[in-house]
mmCIF file of N, CA and C in Angstrom:
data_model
loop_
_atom_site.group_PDB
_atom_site.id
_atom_site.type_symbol
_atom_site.label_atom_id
_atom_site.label_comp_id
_atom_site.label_asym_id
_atom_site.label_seq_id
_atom_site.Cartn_x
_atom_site.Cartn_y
_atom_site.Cartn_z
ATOM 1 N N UNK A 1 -103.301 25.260 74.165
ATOM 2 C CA UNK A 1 -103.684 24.838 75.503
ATOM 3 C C UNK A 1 -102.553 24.048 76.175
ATOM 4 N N UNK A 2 -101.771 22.973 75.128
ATOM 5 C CA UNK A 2 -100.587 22.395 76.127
ATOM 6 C C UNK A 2 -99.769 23.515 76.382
ATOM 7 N N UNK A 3 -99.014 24.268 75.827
ATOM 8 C CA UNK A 3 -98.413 25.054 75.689
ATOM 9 C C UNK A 3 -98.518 26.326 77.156
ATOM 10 N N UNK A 4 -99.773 26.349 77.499
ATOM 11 C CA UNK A 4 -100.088 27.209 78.681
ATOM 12 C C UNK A 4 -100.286 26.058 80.008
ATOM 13 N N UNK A 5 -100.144 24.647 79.843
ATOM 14 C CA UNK A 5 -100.070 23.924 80.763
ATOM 15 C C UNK A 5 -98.695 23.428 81.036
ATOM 16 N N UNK A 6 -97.853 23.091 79.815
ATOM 17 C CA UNK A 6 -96.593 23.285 80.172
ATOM 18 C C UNK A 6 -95.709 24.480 80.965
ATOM 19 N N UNK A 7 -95.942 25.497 80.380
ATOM 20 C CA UNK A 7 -95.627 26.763 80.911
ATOM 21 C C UNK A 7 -96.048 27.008 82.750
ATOM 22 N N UNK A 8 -97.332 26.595 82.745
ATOM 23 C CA UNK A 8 -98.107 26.680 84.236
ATOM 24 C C UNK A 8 -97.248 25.449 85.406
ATOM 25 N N UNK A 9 -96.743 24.583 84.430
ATOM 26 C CA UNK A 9 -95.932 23.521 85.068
ATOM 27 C C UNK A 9 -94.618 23.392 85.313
ATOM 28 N N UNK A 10 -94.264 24.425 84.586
ATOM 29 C CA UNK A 10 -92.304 24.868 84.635
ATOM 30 C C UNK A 10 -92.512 25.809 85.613
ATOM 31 N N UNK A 11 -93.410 26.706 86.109
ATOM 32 C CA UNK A 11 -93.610 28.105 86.603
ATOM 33 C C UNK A 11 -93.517 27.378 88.143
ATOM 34 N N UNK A 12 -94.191 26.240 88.280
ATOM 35 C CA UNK A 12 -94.412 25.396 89.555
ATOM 36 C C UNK A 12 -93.525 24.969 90.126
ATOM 37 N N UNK A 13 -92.929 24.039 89.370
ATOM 38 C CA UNK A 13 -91.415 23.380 89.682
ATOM 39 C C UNK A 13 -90.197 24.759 89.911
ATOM 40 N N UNK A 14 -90.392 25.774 89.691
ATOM 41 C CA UNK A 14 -89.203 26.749 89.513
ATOM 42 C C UNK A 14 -89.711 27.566 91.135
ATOM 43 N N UNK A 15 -91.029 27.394 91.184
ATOM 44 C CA UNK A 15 -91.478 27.999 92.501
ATOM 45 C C UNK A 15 -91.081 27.019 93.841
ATOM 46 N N UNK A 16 -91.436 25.452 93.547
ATOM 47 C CA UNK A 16 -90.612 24.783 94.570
ATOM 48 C C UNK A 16 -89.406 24.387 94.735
ATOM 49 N N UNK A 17 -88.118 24.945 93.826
ATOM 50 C CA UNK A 17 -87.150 25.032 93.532
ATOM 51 C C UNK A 17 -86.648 26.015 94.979
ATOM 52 N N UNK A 18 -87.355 27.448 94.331
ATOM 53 C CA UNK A 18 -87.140 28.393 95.217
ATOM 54 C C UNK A 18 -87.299 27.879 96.722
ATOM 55 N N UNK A 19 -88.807 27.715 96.825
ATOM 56 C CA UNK A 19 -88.825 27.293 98.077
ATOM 57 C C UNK A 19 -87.935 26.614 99.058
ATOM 58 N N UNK A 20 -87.581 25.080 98.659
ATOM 59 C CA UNK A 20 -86.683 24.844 99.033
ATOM 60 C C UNK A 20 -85.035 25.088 99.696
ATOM 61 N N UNK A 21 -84.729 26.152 98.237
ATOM 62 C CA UNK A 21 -83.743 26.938 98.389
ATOM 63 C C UNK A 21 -83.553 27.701 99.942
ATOM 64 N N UNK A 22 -84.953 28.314 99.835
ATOM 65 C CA UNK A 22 -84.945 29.644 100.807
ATOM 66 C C UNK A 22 -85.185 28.872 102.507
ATOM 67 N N UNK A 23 -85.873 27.460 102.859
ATOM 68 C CA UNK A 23 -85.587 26.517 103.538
ATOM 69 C C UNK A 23 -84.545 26.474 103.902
ATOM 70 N N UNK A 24 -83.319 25.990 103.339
ATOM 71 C CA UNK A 24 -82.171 25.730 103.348
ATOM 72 C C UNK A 24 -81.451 27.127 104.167
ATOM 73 N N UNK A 25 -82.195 28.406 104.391
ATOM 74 C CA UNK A 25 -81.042 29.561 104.595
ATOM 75 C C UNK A 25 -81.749 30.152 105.953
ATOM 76 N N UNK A 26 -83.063 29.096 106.961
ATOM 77 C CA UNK A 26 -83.598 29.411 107.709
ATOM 78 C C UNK A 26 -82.963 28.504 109.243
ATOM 79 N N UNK A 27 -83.445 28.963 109.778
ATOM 80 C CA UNK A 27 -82.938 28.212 111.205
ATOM 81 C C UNK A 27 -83.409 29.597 112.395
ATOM 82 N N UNK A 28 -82.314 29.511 113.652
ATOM 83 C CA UNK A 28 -82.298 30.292 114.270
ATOM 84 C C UNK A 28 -81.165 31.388 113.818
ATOM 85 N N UNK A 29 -81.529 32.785 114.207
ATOM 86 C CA UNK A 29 -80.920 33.884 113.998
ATOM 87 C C UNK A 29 -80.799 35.174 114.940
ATOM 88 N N UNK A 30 -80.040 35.863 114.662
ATOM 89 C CA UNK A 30 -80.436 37.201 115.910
ATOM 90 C C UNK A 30 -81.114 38.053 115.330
ATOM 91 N N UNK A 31 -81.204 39.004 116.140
ATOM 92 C CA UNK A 31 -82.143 40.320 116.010
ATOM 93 C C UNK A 31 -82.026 40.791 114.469
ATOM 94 N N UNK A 32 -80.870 40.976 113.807
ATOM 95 C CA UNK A 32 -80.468 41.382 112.653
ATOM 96 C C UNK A 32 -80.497 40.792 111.383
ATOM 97 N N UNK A 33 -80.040 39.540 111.603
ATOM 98 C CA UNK A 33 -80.463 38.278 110.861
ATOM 99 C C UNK A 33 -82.491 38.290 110.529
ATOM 100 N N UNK A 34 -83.221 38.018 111.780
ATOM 101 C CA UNK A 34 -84.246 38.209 111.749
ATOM 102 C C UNK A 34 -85.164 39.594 110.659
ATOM 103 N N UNK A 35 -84.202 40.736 111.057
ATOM 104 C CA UNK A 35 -84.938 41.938 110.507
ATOM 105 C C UNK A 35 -84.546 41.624 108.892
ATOM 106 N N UNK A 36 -83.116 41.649 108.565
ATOM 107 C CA UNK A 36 -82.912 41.267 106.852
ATOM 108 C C UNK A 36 -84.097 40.197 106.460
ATOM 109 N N UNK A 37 -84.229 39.453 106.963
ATOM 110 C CA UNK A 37 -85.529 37.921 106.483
ATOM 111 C C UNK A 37 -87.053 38.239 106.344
ATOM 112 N N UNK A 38 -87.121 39.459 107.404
ATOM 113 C CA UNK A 38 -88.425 39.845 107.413
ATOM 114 C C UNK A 38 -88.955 41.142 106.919
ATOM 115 N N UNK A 39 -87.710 41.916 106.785
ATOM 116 C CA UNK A 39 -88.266 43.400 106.603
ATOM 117 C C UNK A 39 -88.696 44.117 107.760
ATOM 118 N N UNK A 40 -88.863 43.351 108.834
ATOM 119 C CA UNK A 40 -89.598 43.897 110.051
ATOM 120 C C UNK A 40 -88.301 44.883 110.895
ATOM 121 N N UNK A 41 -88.618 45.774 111.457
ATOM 122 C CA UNK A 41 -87.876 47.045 112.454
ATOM 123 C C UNK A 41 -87.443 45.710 113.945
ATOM 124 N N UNK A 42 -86.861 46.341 114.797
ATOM 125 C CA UNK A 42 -85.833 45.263 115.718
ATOM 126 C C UNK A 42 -87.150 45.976 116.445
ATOM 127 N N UNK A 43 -88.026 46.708 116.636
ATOM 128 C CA UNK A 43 -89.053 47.249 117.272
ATOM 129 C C UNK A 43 -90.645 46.155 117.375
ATOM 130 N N UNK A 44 -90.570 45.786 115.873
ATOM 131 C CA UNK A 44 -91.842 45.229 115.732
ATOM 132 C C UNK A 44 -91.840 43.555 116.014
ATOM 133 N N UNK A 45 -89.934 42.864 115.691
ATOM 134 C CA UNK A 45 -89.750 41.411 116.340
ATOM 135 C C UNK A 45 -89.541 41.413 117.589
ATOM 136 N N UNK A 46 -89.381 42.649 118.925
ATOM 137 C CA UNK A 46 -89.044 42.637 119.810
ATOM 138 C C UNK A 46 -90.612 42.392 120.421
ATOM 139 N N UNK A 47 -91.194 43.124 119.812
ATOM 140 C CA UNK A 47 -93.373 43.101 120.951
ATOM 141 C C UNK A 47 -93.622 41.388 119.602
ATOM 142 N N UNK A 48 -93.339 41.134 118.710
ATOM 143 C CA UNK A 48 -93.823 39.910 119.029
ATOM 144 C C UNK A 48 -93.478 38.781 119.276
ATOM 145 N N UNK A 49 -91.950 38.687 119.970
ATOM 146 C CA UNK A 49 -91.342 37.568 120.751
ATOM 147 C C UNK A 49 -92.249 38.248 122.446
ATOM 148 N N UNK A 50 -92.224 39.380 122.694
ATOM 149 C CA UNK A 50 -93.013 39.718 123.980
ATOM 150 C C UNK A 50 -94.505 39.023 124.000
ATOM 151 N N UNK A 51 -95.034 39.241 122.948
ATOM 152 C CA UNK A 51 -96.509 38.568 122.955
ATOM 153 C C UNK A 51 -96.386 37.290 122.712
ATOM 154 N N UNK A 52 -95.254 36.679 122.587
ATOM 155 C CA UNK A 52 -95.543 35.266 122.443
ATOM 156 C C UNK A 52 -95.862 34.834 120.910
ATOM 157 N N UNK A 53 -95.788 35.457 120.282
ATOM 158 C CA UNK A 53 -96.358 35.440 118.486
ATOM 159 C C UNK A 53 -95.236 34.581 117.844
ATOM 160 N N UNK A 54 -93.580 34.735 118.564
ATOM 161 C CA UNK A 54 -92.910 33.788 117.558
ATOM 162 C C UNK A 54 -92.492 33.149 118.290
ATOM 163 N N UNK A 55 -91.515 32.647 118.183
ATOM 164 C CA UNK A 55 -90.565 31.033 119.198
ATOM 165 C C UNK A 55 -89.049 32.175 118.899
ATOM 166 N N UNK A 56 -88.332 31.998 120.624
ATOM 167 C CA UNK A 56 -86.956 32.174 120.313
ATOM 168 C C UNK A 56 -86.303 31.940 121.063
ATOM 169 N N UNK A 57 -84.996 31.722 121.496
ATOM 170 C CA UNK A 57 -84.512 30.917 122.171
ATOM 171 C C UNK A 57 -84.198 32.337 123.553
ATOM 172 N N UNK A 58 -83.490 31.976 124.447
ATOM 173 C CA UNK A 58 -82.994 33.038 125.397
ATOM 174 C C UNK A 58 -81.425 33.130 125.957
ATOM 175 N N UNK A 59 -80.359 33.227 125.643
ATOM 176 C CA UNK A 59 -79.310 32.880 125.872
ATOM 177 C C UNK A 59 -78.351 34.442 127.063
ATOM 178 N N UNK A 60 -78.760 34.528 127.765
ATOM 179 C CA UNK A 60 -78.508 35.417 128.949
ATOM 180 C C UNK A 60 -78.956 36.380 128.478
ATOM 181 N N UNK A 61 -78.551 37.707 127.670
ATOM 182 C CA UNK A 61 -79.111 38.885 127.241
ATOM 183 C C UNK A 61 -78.990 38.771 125.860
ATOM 184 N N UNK A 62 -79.306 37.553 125.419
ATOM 185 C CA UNK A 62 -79.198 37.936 123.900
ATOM 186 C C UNK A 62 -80.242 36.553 123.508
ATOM 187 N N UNK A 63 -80.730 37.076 122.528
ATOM 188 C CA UNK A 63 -82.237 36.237 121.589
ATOM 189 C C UNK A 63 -82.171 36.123 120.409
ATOM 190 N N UNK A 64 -81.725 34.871 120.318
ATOM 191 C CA UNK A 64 -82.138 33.828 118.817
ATOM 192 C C UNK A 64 -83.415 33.668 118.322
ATOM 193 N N UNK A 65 -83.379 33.931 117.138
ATOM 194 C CA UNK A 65 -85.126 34.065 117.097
ATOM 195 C C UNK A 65 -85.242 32.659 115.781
ATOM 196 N N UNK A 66 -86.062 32.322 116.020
ATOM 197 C CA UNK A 66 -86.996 30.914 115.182
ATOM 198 C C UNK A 66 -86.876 31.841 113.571
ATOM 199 N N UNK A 67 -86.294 31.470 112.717
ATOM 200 C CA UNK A 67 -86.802 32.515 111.615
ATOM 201 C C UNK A 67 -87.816 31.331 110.957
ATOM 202 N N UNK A 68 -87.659 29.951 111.255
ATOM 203 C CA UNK A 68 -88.982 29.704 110.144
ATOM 204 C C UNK A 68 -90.123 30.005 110.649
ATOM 205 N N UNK A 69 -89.929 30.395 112.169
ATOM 206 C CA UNK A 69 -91.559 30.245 112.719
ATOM 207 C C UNK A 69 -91.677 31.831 112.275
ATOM 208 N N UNK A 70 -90.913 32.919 111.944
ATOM 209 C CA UNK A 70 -90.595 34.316 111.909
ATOM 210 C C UNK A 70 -91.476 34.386 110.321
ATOM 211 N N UNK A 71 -91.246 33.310 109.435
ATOM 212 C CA UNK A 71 -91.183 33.223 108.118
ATOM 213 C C UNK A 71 -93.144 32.863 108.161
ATOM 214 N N UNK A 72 -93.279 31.483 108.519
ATOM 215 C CA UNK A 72 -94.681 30.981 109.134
ATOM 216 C C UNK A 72 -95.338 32.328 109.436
ATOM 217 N N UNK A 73 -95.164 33.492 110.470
ATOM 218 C CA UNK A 73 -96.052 34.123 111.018
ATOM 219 C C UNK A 73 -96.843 34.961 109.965
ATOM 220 N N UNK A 74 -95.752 35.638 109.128
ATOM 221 C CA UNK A 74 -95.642 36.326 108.101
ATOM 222 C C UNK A 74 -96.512 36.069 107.136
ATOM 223 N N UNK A 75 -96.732 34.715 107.082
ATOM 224 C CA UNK A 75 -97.179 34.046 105.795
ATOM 225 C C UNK A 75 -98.943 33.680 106.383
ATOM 226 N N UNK A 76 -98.837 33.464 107.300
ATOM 227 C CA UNK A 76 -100.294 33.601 108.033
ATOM 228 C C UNK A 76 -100.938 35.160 108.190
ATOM 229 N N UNK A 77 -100.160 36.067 108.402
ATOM 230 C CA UNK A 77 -101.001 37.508 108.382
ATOM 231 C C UNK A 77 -100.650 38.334 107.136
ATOM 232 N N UNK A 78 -100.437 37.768 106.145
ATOM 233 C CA UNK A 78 -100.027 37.919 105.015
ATOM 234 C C UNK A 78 -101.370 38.678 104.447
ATOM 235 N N UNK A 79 -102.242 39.484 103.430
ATOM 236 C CA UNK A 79 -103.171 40.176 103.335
ATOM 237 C C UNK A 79 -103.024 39.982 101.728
ATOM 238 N N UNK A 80 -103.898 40.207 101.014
ATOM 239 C CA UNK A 80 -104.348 40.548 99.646
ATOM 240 C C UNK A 80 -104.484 41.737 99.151
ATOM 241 N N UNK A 81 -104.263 42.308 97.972
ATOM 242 C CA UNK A 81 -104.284 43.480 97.462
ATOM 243 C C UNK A 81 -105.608 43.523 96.812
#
């Protein structure tokens, strides 16, 4: 029983390890930046900066996009198998 609570407790710390990590590599980004982070098509971050779904900045014809809020959205419509 310790043995599977130790284990359950290294598994934790190695998960907020990560986390952190992946924190550290977020900010604002462009269109491309955005799609590598998300997996998402420049199609599917383009209708939801249009709907208002993420935060991004506007810099004459070109858009910085929020990737933690990009990261956040993701993690809210996230689904179960």
């Amino acid at each position: 029983m310790n043995l599977l609570k130790e284990q359950a407790k290294e598994a934790y710390l190695e998960g907020v390890k990560d986390g952190k990590k992946s924190l550290k590599n977020r900010g604002f980004g462009n269109i491309t930046e955005a799609q590598k982070m998300s997996g998402y098509g420049k199609a599917a971050i383009t209708k939801l900066r249009d709907n208002g779904e993420i935060y991004y900045i506007r810099n004459g014809a070109k858009f910085l996009y929020d990737l933690n809020d990009l990261d956040h959205y993701m993690q809210r419509n996230k689904e179960r198998a």
